Coordinates of C-alpha atoms in Angstrom, one line a residue:
M9 CA -60.6 -13.5 -52.7
K10 CA -57.7 -15.8 -52.7
Y11 CA -55.6 -13.2 -53.5
F12 CA -57.1 -10.5 -50.5
L13 CA -56.6 -13.8 -48.3
S14 CA -53.1 -14.3 -49.2
V15 CA -52.3 -10.4 -49.0
L16 CA -53.6 -10.7 -45.4
I17 CA -51.6 -13.5 -44.8
M18 CA -48.3 -11.9 -45.6
C19 CA -49.0 -8.4 -43.8
F20 CA -49.6 -10.7 -40.4
F21 CA -46.4 -12.5 -41.1
A22 CA -44.7 -9.2 -41.9
L23 CA -46.3 -7.6 -38.7
S24 CA -45.4 -10.5 -36.8
C25 CA -42.0 -10.5 -37.5
Q26 CA -41.3 -6.7 -37.0
S27 CA -43.0 -7.7 -33.6
Q28 CA -40.7 -10.8 -32.4
K29 CA -37.6 -8.4 -33.9
S30 CA -39.0 -5.3 -31.6
V31 CA -38.9 -7.7 -29.1
S32 CA -35.4 -9.1 -29.5
T33 CA -34.1 -5.2 -30.1
A34 CA -35.5 -4.3 -26.9
S35 CA -33.7 -7.3 -25.2
T36 CA -30.6 -6.5 -26.6
E37 CA -30.9 -3.1 -25.3
K38 CA -31.3 -4.3 -21.8
I39 CA -28.4 -4.5 -19.4
S40 CA -26.4 -7.7 -20.4
P41 CA -25.7 -10.3 -17.9
T42 CA -22.2 -8.8 -18.2
D43 CA -22.7 -5.5 -17.5
E44 CA -24.4 -6.5 -14.2
R45 CA -21.3 -8.2 -13.4
P46 CA -19.4 -6.4 -10.5
K47 CA -15.8 -5.3 -12.2
L48 CA -14.1 -6.3 -9.1
V49 CA -15.4 -8.8 -6.1
V50 CA -13.1 -8.5 -3.3
G51 CA -13.0 -11.5 -0.7
I52 CA -12.2 -10.5 2.8
V53 CA -11.2 -12.8 5.3
V54 CA -10.2 -11.0 9.0
D55 CA -8.1 -13.9 10.6
Q56 CA -9.5 -14.8 14.1
M57 CA -12.4 -12.7 14.1
R58 CA -14.9 -13.7 16.2
F59 CA -18.6 -12.8 15.7
D60 CA -18.8 -10.3 18.5
Y61 CA -16.0 -8.0 17.4
L62 CA -18.7 -6.5 15.1
T63 CA -21.0 -5.9 18.1
R64 CA -18.4 -5.0 21.3
F65 CA -16.1 -2.4 19.6
Y66 CA -19.5 -1.3 17.5
S67 CA -19.0 2.2 19.7
K68 CA -15.3 2.4 18.2
Y69 CA -15.8 2.3 14.9
G70 CA -16.2 5.3 12.1
E71 CA -18.7 5.3 9.8
G72 CA -16.6 3.8 6.8
G73 CA -15.5 0.3 7.7
F74 CA -17.2 -2.2 9.5
K75 CA -20.4 0.0 9.8
R76 CA -20.7 0.9 6.2
M77 CA -20.7 -2.5 5.6
M78 CA -23.3 -3.3 8.2
N79 CA -25.3 0.4 7.2
E80 CA -24.9 -0.3 3.0
G81 CA -24.9 -3.8 2.8
F82 CA -25.9 -7.6 4.7
N83 CA -25.3 -8.5 7.3
C84 CA -25.3 -12.6 8.4
R85 CA -25.5 -12.5 12.5
N86 CA -25.7 -16.4 12.8
N87 CA -23.0 -17.9 10.7
H88 CA -20.7 -20.6 11.5
F89 CA -17.9 -23.0 10.3
N90 CA -19.9 -26.0 9.7
Y91 CA -16.7 -28.5 9.9
V92 CA -13.5 -29.4 12.2
P93 CA -10.9 -28.0 12.9
T94 CA -11.1 -24.8 12.7
Y95 CA -7.7 -23.6 11.6
T96 CA -6.5 -20.8 9.0
G97 CA -5.3 -23.2 6.3
P98 CA -8.7 -25.2 6.4
G99 CA -10.5 -21.8 6.7
H100 CA -9.4 -19.7 3.8
A101 CA -9.6 -22.9 1.7
S102 CA -13.6 -23.2 2.6
V103 CA -14.6 -19.7 2.2
F104 CA -13.2 -19.5 -1.1
T105 CA -14.0 -23.2 -2.1
G106 CA -17.5 -23.6 -0.6
T107 CA -16.8 -27.2 0.4
T108 CA -14.7 -28.6 3.7
P109 CA -11.9 -30.8 4.4
K110 CA -13.2 -34.0 3.4
Y111 CA -13.8 -32.6 0.0
H112 CA -10.9 -30.0 -0.4
G113 CA -8.3 -31.6 1.4
I114 CA -6.4 -28.9 3.3
M115 CA -6.7 -30.8 6.9
G116 CA -5.2 -28.4 9.0
N117 CA -2.1 -26.1 8.6
D118 CA 0.1 -28.5 8.8
W119 CA -0.5 -32.3 9.3
Y120 CA 0.2 -35.8 9.2
D121 CA 0.7 -37.3 5.6
K122 CA 0.3 -41.1 5.8
E123 CA 2.0 -41.4 2.3
S124 CA 5.2 -39.8 2.9
K125 CA 5.3 -40.6 7.3
S126 CA 5.7 -36.8 7.8
M127 CA 3.9 -33.7 8.7
V128 CA 3.2 -31.7 5.3
Y129 CA 2.3 -28.0 5.3
C130 CA -1.1 -26.6 3.6
A131 CA 0.8 -24.2 1.3
G132 CA 3.8 -25.7 1.0
D133 CA 5.6 -26.9 -2.2
S134 CA 9.1 -27.8 -3.2
T135 CA 8.8 -28.2 -6.5
V136 CA 8.4 -24.2 -7.0
Q137 CA 11.2 -21.6 -5.9
S138 CA 11.0 -18.5 -3.9
V139 CA 10.6 -15.3 -5.8
G140 CA 11.7 -11.8 -4.1
V141 CA 13.9 -13.2 -1.5
D142 CA 16.3 -16.6 -1.5
S143 CA 14.8 -18.4 1.2
Y144 CA 12.4 -21.7 1.6
E145 CA 9.3 -19.1 2.4
G146 CA 8.5 -18.3 -0.8
Q147 CA 8.1 -22.3 -2.1
M148 CA 4.2 -22.5 -1.5
S149 CA 1.4 -23.0 -4.1
P150 CA -2.4 -24.5 -3.5
H151 CA -1.1 -27.6 -5.0
R152 CA -2.7 -29.8 -2.0
M153 CA -6.1 -28.2 -2.4
K154 CA -7.7 -30.6 -4.7
T155 CA -11.2 -28.5 -5.5
T156 CA -11.7 -25.2 -7.2
S157 CA -12.4 -21.5 -5.7
F158 CA -14.7 -19.1 -7.1
A159 CA -12.2 -17.1 -8.7
D160 CA -10.8 -20.2 -10.6
E161 CA -14.7 -20.5 -11.6
N162 CA -14.5 -17.0 -12.5
R163 CA -10.9 -17.5 -14.8
L164 CA -12.3 -20.0 -16.6
F165 CA -15.3 -18.8 -17.5
S166 CA -13.9 -15.0 -18.8
Q167 CA -11.4 -17.4 -20.6
M168 CA -8.7 -16.9 -18.7
Q169 CA -9.2 -12.7 -19.1
G170 CA -10.4 -12.2 -15.1
K171 CA -7.6 -11.6 -12.9
T172 CA -7.1 -13.0 -9.4
I173 CA -4.7 -11.4 -7.0
G174 CA -4.0 -12.6 -3.6
I175 CA -2.6 -10.9 -0.6
S176 CA -2.3 -11.4 2.9
I177 CA 0.5 -11.5 5.8
K178 CA 0.6 -15.4 5.6
D179 CA 1.4 -17.3 2.4
R180 CA -1.3 -20.2 3.0
G181 CA -3.6 -16.4 3.3
A182 CA -2.7 -15.2 -0.1
V183 CA -2.6 -18.4 -1.9
L184 CA -5.6 -20.7 -0.9
P185 CA -8.5 -17.9 -1.3
A186 CA -6.3 -17.1 -4.7
G187 CA -6.8 -20.9 -6.1
H188 CA -4.8 -22.9 -8.7
T189 CA -5.4 -20.2 -11.6
A190 CA -4.4 -17.1 -9.8
N191 CA -2.4 -14.6 -11.5
A192 CA 0.1 -13.5 -8.4
A193 CA -0.4 -14.4 -4.9
Y194 CA 1.8 -12.3 -2.3
W195 CA 2.3 -12.7 1.4
F196 CA 5.2 -10.9 3.4
Y197 CA 8.3 -11.9 4.6
G198 CA 9.5 -9.8 7.5
K199 CA 12.9 -11.0 9.2
D200 CA 15.6 -9.0 7.3
K201 CA 13.6 -7.6 4.7
G202 CA 9.6 -6.2 5.3
Y203 CA 8.5 -7.5 1.6
F204 CA 6.1 -9.1 0.3
I205 CA 7.3 -12.0 -1.9
S206 CA 5.9 -15.1 -4.3
S207 CA 6.7 -18.2 -6.0
T208 CA 7.4 -19.0 -9.1
F209 CA 4.2 -21.2 -9.4
Y210 CA 2.9 -17.4 -10.6
M211 CA 5.9 -15.8 -12.1
N212 CA 9.6 -16.0 -12.3
S213 CA 10.1 -12.3 -10.7
L214 CA 8.3 -9.7 -9.1
P215 CA 6.2 -7.0 -11.2
K216 CA 7.9 -3.6 -10.9
W217 CA 4.9 -2.3 -8.8
V218 CA 5.9 -5.0 -6.6
D219 CA 9.4 -4.0 -6.7
D220 CA 8.8 -0.2 -6.1
F221 CA 6.3 -1.1 -2.9
N222 CA 9.0 -3.1 -1.3
N223 CA 11.9 -0.6 -1.7
S224 CA 9.6 2.5 -0.3
G225 CA 10.5 2.2 3.1
K226 CA 6.8 1.8 4.1
A227 CA 7.8 -1.5 6.1
E228 CA 10.1 0.3 8.2
S229 CA 7.9 3.2 8.4
Y230 CA 5.3 1.1 11.1
L231 CA 8.5 -0.3 13.1
K232 CA 7.3 3.2 15.7
P233 CA 5.8 2.5 18.8
W234 CA 2.2 1.0 19.5
N235 CA 0.2 2.7 21.5
T236 CA -3.6 2.6 22.0
L237 CA -5.0 4.5 19.2
Y238 CA -7.9 6.4 21.7
D239 CA -7.2 7.3 25.4
I240 CA -6.7 3.8 26.8
E241 CA -9.3 5.1 29.8
T242 CA -12.2 5.2 27.3
Y243 CA -11.3 1.1 26.0
K244 CA -14.1 -0.4 28.4
E245 CA -15.1 -3.0 26.2
S246 CA -11.7 -5.1 26.9
G247 CA -10.5 -6.4 30.1
I248 CA -7.6 -4.4 32.2
D249 CA -4.3 -3.7 30.3
L250 CA -1.6 -5.5 32.8
N251 CA -3.0 -8.8 33.4
N252 CA -1.8 -12.7 33.6
F253 CA -3.2 -14.2 30.9
E254 CA -1.1 -12.2 28.2
G255 CA 2.2 -13.6 26.3
G256 CA 4.4 -9.8 25.3
F257 CA 7.0 -9.5 23.3
R258 CA 10.7 -10.4 24.3
G259 CA 12.5 -7.4 25.8
K260 CA 9.9 -6.3 27.6
E261 CA 8.9 -7.1 31.2
T262 CA 4.6 -6.3 31.0
A263 CA 2.5 -7.2 28.1
A264 CA 0.9 -3.4 28.5
F265 CA 0.8 -0.3 26.2
P266 CA 3.1 1.4 25.2
Y267 CA 5.3 -0.8 22.6
D268 CA 8.2 0.4 21.2
L269 CA 8.6 -2.0 18.1
K270 CA 12.1 -0.3 17.0
S271 CA 13.8 -1.0 20.2
L272 CA 11.8 -4.7 20.5
K273 CA 12.6 -5.9 16.7
S274 CA 15.9 -7.5 17.1
Q275 CA 14.9 -9.9 19.6
N276 CA 11.2 -10.5 17.9
G277 CA 12.0 -11.4 14.5
E278 CA 13.1 -8.1 12.9
Y279 CA 10.2 -6.9 11.0
D280 CA 8.5 -10.1 11.9
I281 CA 7.3 -8.2 14.6
L282 CA 5.3 -6.1 12.4
K283 CA 3.0 -9.3 12.1
S284 CA 2.1 -9.2 15.8
T285 CA 0.3 -5.6 15.7
P286 CA -1.8 -3.8 14.1
Y287 CA 0.4 -2.1 12.0
G288 CA 0.5 -5.8 10.1
N289 CA -3.0 -5.3 8.6
S290 CA -2.1 -1.4 7.7
I291 CA 0.6 -2.6 5.3
V292 CA -1.6 -5.5 3.7
A293 CA -4.1 -2.9 3.3
D294 CA -1.3 -0.4 1.6
F295 CA -0.5 -3.6 -0.5
A296 CA -4.0 -4.0 -1.3
I297 CA -4.1 -0.7 -2.4
A298 CA -0.7 -0.7 -4.6
A299 CA -2.3 -3.7 -6.2
L300 CA -5.5 -2.1 -7.2
E301 CA -3.6 0.4 -9.4
G302 CA -0.8 -1.9 -10.6
E303 CA -2.7 -4.7 -11.8
Q304 CA -5.6 -2.2 -12.9
L305 CA -7.8 -4.2 -11.5
G306 CA -11.6 -3.7 -11.9
Q307 CA -10.6 -1.5 -15.3
D308 CA -13.0 -3.4 -17.9
K309 CA -16.1 -5.4 -17.6
I310 CA -14.5 -8.7 -17.0
T311 CA -14.4 -9.5 -13.6
D312 CA -11.6 -9.0 -11.6
V313 CA -11.3 -11.0 -7.9
L314 CA -9.0 -9.6 -5.2
T315 CA -8.7 -11.6 -2.2
V316 CA -7.3 -9.8 1.6
S317 CA -6.2 -11.9 4.4
F318 CA -6.0 -9.8 7.3
S319 CA -3.9 -11.6 9.3
S320 CA -2.5 -9.4 12.3
T321 CA -5.6 -10.2 14.4
D322 CA -4.8 -13.8 14.5
Y323 CA -1.4 -12.9 16.0
V324 CA -2.6 -10.3 17.9
G325 CA -5.2 -12.9 19.4
H326 CA -2.8 -15.7 20.0
N327 CA -0.5 -13.4 22.1
F328 CA -2.5 -11.8 24.1
G329 CA -6.4 -13.0 24.6
V330 CA -9.5 -12.2 23.0
N331 CA -10.8 -9.6 25.9
S332 CA -7.4 -7.4 25.8
K333 CA -6.4 -3.9 25.3
E334 CA -4.4 -5.2 22.4
I335 CA -6.8 -7.1 20.2
E336 CA -9.6 -4.2 20.8
D337 CA -7.1 -1.6 19.8
T338 CA -6.2 -3.7 16.9
Y339 CA -10.1 -3.7 15.5
I340 CA -10.4 -0.5 15.7
R341 CA -7.2 0.1 14.1
L342 CA -8.3 -2.7 10.8
D343 CA -11.6 0.1 10.7
K344 CA -9.8 2.7 10.1
D345 CA -7.8 0.4 7.0
L346 CA -10.5 -0.9 5.9
E347 CA -12.3 2.6 5.8
R348 CA -9.3 4.0 3.2
F349 CA -9.1 1.1 1.4
F350 CA -13.3 1.2 0.8
N351 CA -12.3 4.7 -0.7
T352 CA -10.1 3.7 -2.7
L353 CA -12.4 1.3 -4.4
D354 CA -15.0 4.0 -4.7
S355 CA -12.1 6.0 -6.4
K356 CA -10.6 3.9 -8.7
V357 CA -13.6 1.2 -9.5
G358 CA -16.5 3.3 -8.6
K359 CA -18.9 2.7 -6.7
G360 CA -21.8 0.9 -7.9
N361 CA -19.3 -1.3 -9.6
Y362 CA -17.7 -3.6 -7.0
T363 CA -18.5 -6.2 -4.6
V364 CA -17.1 -7.0 -1.2
F365 CA -17.8 -9.9 1.4
L366 CA -16.0 -10.0 4.9
T367 CA -15.6 -12.8 6.9
A368 CA -13.2 -15.3 9.1
D369 CA -11.5 -18.6 8.9
H370 CA -11.8 -19.1 12.5
A371 CA -12.7 -17.5 15.3
A372 CA -11.0 -18.0 18.7
V373 CA -11.8 -18.9 22.7
E374 CA -11.5 -16.9 25.8
V375 CA -8.5 -17.5 27.3
P376 CA -9.1 -20.5 29.9
S377 CA -6.7 -19.1 32.9
Y378 CA -8.8 -16.3 32.3
L379 CA -12.3 -17.9 32.6
K380 CA -10.6 -20.2 35.5
S381 CA -10.8 -17.2 37.6
L382 CA -14.0 -16.7 37.0
K383 CA -15.4 -19.7 38.2
I384 CA -16.1 -20.7 33.9
P385 CA -15.1 -24.8 33.8
A386 CA -12.1 -24.2 31.2
G387 CA -8.0 -25.7 31.5
Y388 CA -5.5 -27.3 29.8
I389 CA -4.5 -30.4 28.4
D390 CA -1.0 -31.9 28.2
S391 CA -0.4 -33.8 25.1
R392 CA 2.7 -35.1 26.5
D393 CA 1.2 -36.5 29.1
L394 CA -1.7 -37.9 26.6
K395 CA 0.5 -39.5 24.8
S396 CA 2.8 -41.4 27.5
R397 CA -1.1 -42.3 29.0
L398 CA -2.3 -44.0 26.1
T399 CA 1.9 -45.6 25.1
E400 CA 1.5 -47.3 28.5
F401 CA -2.0 -48.4 27.2
L402 CA -0.8 -49.8 24.3
N403 CA 2.3 -51.9 25.7
S404 CA 0.1 -53.4 28.4
A405 CA -3.0 -54.5 25.6
F406 CA -1.1 -55.2 22.5
G407 CA 2.5 -55.8 23.6
S408 CA 4.0 -52.9 21.5
E409 CA 3.7 -48.8 21.4
E410 CA 4.9 -49.1 17.9
I411 CA 1.6 -49.6 16.7
I412 CA 0.9 -45.6 16.5
E413 CA 2.6 -43.7 13.9
N414 CA 2.0 -40.3 14.7
I415 CA -0.6 -38.2 17.5
S416 CA -1.6 -34.7 16.0
N417 CA -4.6 -32.2 14.9
N418 CA -6.5 -34.5 17.8
Q419 CA -6.0 -37.5 15.6
V420 CA -4.1 -40.7 16.8
F421 CA -2.7 -42.4 13.5
L422 CA -2.0 -46.0 13.7
D423 CA 0.8 -48.3 11.4
H424 CA -1.4 -50.2 9.4
A425 CA 1.7 -52.5 8.4
K426 CA 2.6 -53.1 12.3
L427 CA -0.8 -54.0 13.2
K428 CA -0.6 -56.6 10.5
V429 CA 2.7 -58.1 11.7
L430 CA 1.4 -58.5 15.4
G431 CA -1.5 -60.0 13.5
L432 CA -3.9 -57.2 15.5
N433 CA -7.5 -56.2 13.8
L434 CA -7.7 -52.8 12.9
E435 CA -11.4 -51.9 13.9
E436 CA -10.7 -54.0 17.2
V437 CA -8.0 -51.4 18.1
Q438 CA -9.1 -48.5 17.4
T439 CA -12.3 -49.4 19.6
S440 CA -10.2 -50.5 22.2
I441 CA -8.2 -47.1 21.9
V442 CA -11.8 -45.3 22.0
S443 CA -12.3 -47.4 25.0
E444 CA -9.4 -46.0 27.1
M445 CA -9.0 -42.6 25.7
I446 CA -12.7 -41.5 26.7
N447 CA -11.7 -42.4 30.3
Y448 CA -8.9 -39.3 30.1
P449 CA -9.4 -36.1 31.7
N450 CA -11.1 -33.4 30.0
I451 CA -11.6 -35.7 26.8
D452 CA -15.0 -35.5 25.9
K453 CA -15.8 -37.7 23.0
V454 CA -13.3 -39.9 21.0
Y455 CA -14.3 -41.7 17.4
T456 CA -12.9 -44.2 15.5
A457 CA -12.1 -43.6 11.6
T458 CA -14.5 -46.3 10.5
T459 CA -17.7 -44.9 12.5
M460 CA -16.6 -41.6 10.5
S461 CA -16.7 -43.4 7.5
T462 CA -19.8 -45.6 8.0
A463 CA -22.1 -43.7 10.1
E464 CA -24.0 -40.5 9.1
F465 CA -24.3 -37.7 11.4
N466 CA -26.4 -34.7 11.1
A467 CA -26.0 -32.6 14.3
G468 CA -23.4 -32.2 16.8
V469 CA -20.0 -32.6 16.8
E470 CA -20.4 -35.4 15.2
A471 CA -21.5 -34.0 12.2
L472 CA -18.7 -31.5 12.2
L473 CA -15.7 -34.2 12.9
Q474 CA -17.2 -36.2 9.8
K475 CA -17.5 -32.6 7.2
G476 CA -13.6 -32.7 8.3
F477 CA -12.5 -36.3 7.9
N478 CA -11.2 -37.1 5.1
Q479 CA -10.8 -40.9 4.4
K480 CA -7.5 -40.7 2.8
K481 CA -6.0 -38.3 5.1
S482 CA -7.4 -38.5 8.4
G483 CA -6.3 -40.6 11.2
D484 CA -7.7 -43.6 13.0
I485 CA -8.6 -41.8 16.1
L486 CA -10.6 -38.5 16.3
Y487 CA -11.1 -37.0 19.7
V488 CA -12.5 -33.9 21.2
Y489 CA -11.9 -31.5 24.3
D490 CA -14.2 -30.2 27.0
P491 CA -15.5 -27.0 26.0
S492 CA -13.0 -24.3 27.0
F493 CA -9.7 -27.0 27.2
I494 CA -7.1 -26.3 25.2
S495 CA -3.9 -27.6 24.3
Y496 CA -1.6 -24.7 24.1
G497 CA -0.1 -22.3 26.7
P498 CA -1.3 -20.8 30.0
K499 CA -1.5 -17.4 28.2
G500 CA -3.0 -15.8 24.6
S501 CA -5.9 -17.5 23.0
T502 CA -6.4 -20.2 20.5
H503 CA -8.7 -22.2 18.3
G504 CA -9.9 -25.2 16.3
S505 CA -13.0 -26.8 18.2
G506 CA -16.6 -27.0 16.5
L507 CA -18.0 -24.7 19.3
N508 CA -19.7 -21.6 18.6
Y509 CA -16.5 -19.9 20.7
D510 CA -14.5 -21.2 17.2
T511 CA -17.1 -21.4 14.8
H512 CA -19.3 -18.4 15.0
V513 CA -17.5 -15.6 13.0
P514 CA -18.9 -12.5 10.3
L515 CA -20.6 -12.5 7.3
L516 CA -21.2 -9.2 5.8
F517 CA -21.8 -8.3 1.9
F518 CA -22.0 -5.2 0.7
G519 CA -21.4 -3.3 -3.0
K520 CA -23.2 -4.7 -6.4
G521 CA -26.0 -6.6 -6.3
I522 CA -26.2 -6.9 -3.0
K523 CA -29.4 -5.2 -0.9
H524 CA -29.7 -3.8 2.5
G525 CA -30.8 -5.7 5.4
E526 CA -29.7 -8.8 7.8
T527 CA -31.1 -12.2 9.0
Y528 CA -30.5 -14.4 12.2
K529 CA -30.8 -17.4 9.8
R530 CA -28.3 -19.9 10.3
T531 CA -25.5 -20.0 6.9
E532 CA -22.5 -21.9 6.9
I533 CA -18.9 -20.6 5.7
T534 CA -19.2 -23.1 2.7
D535 CA -22.3 -21.1 1.9
I536 CA -20.2 -18.2 0.8
A537 CA -18.1 -18.9 -2.7
P538 CA -21.6 -20.6 -4.1
T539 CA -23.1 -17.1 -3.3
M540 CA -20.7 -15.4 -5.2
S541 CA -20.9 -17.8 -8.3
A542 CA -24.3 -17.1 -8.4
L543 CA -23.8 -13.3 -8.0
L544 CA -21.3 -13.7 -10.9
G545 CA -23.6 -16.4 -13.3
F546 CA -21.2 -19.1 -13.5
S547 CA -20.3 -22.6 -12.2
F548 CA -20.2 -23.7 -8.7
P549 CA -16.3 -24.0 -7.5
N550 CA -16.5 -28.0 -8.3
G551 CA -16.6 -29.1 -4.8
A552 CA -18.9 -26.8 -3.2
I553 CA -21.5 -27.7 -0.5
G554 CA -22.9 -24.8 0.3
Q555 CA -25.9 -23.0 -1.5
P556 CA -26.2 -19.1 -2.5
L557 CA -27.8 -17.3 -0.2
E558 CA -30.6 -15.5 -2.3
F559 CA -32.0 -13.2 0.5
V560 CA -28.9 -10.9 0.1
F561 CA -29.3 -10.3 -3.5
D562 CA -30.9 -6.8 -4.7

């Protein structure tokens, strides 16, 4: 009997082990987490893209660009920036780090540095040298960005095997998204060259495929007439072509189609003129396609990251405004550039093997002079007059205007050492300036750094200011203009505020791991990086404050 029980137990144990082995074998035969990841993630930023460009120009788009992303992917229709200031540098940094200037430290495109007592540039780095050109334009790196990007986390997760390449017309649009560990970042040097360049932060010489591209004559091929792609009479989604609200190009009397770029280039920075036309986006698409082949991106099971920033939309918007024929034509042409880029991804990486997201670094305001013509409250702030009035007040109240070190980016920086010499209390001076400035025309709100550091705001522009406030880097006073009032010229558009016209931007996902759908739930720009980290199965960027948008996953 004991023998029989022993045999029975042994048989049961053997069957149990076999069952566990079968389960184990079955689990290993399933798709592994590595196989579930896309071979390539492409992060696209369209500089100065308002959300309503998706809807306004929808009928003009083809099926393979913006519409493909909407029809095959997921559309977040209520996506916003959750901080001030809405500029290019902090915008790109926030998209890819999942956090705000409060943490990543990119305070603007340029900002006043309280340590060096000088203005600094978000991507500027005097410790590196230019690669591809003999000038300062290549002295760039992400060293001022304090946190990691999701591309950095991909590199760390893959033991530095997954590649990261950043591409843009603008240096900051290439450098900041690619992060600290990127294999390369490339940006466009116009002037007399029309080349893509880099810095010694990444390499000591350009790869052969980049040299080949630069020597191909591609930039020169775009020095041609810019006319509307379709009959201008069909451009019903924008204002009249000839008006008083647009800048235009030097050498041409009117800001109206067509533009002969070859004849205008000598008065508009040579190849730099391409930046302010849709052809600047086209050459970025050309270069991104060349990078797919040159860097063999997405050709193995280890995920690569390609960041592409289309910046010419911003130059065109600043020059001609958000209601111009020029901006409409620029987006119609960008749609076609996206289509051929996606088609190339299909052929080189393979449908179902890559994931793409598309968003913007900020949006833009309607030209205030145009709004005024329609009796909508809008206008312009004279920053020189503001400084003059504030200086007069300081002389009267404290006997010295020298207590101000700098005024920039809607902030006042005080000289703390001078305050001590004069025996003045910092908080009392701050409060006095707030009480003074709030009475200035078209100044809507004014706050002290002390308030930003000690109070907690959960809504309104105050909360946006606080997420953009960095205790070590921000000024002593922060001020906000009235809606649609800007410190800018009377022609063209700009951005920077916390109002919907600057914060509401597209957010589209499509490709591997993304389902088809849309939402009107509020999403925020800082949710993008955690979403991509969750899709790829690794740690969020180290300063990320956003949350994964789990409803976009398939």
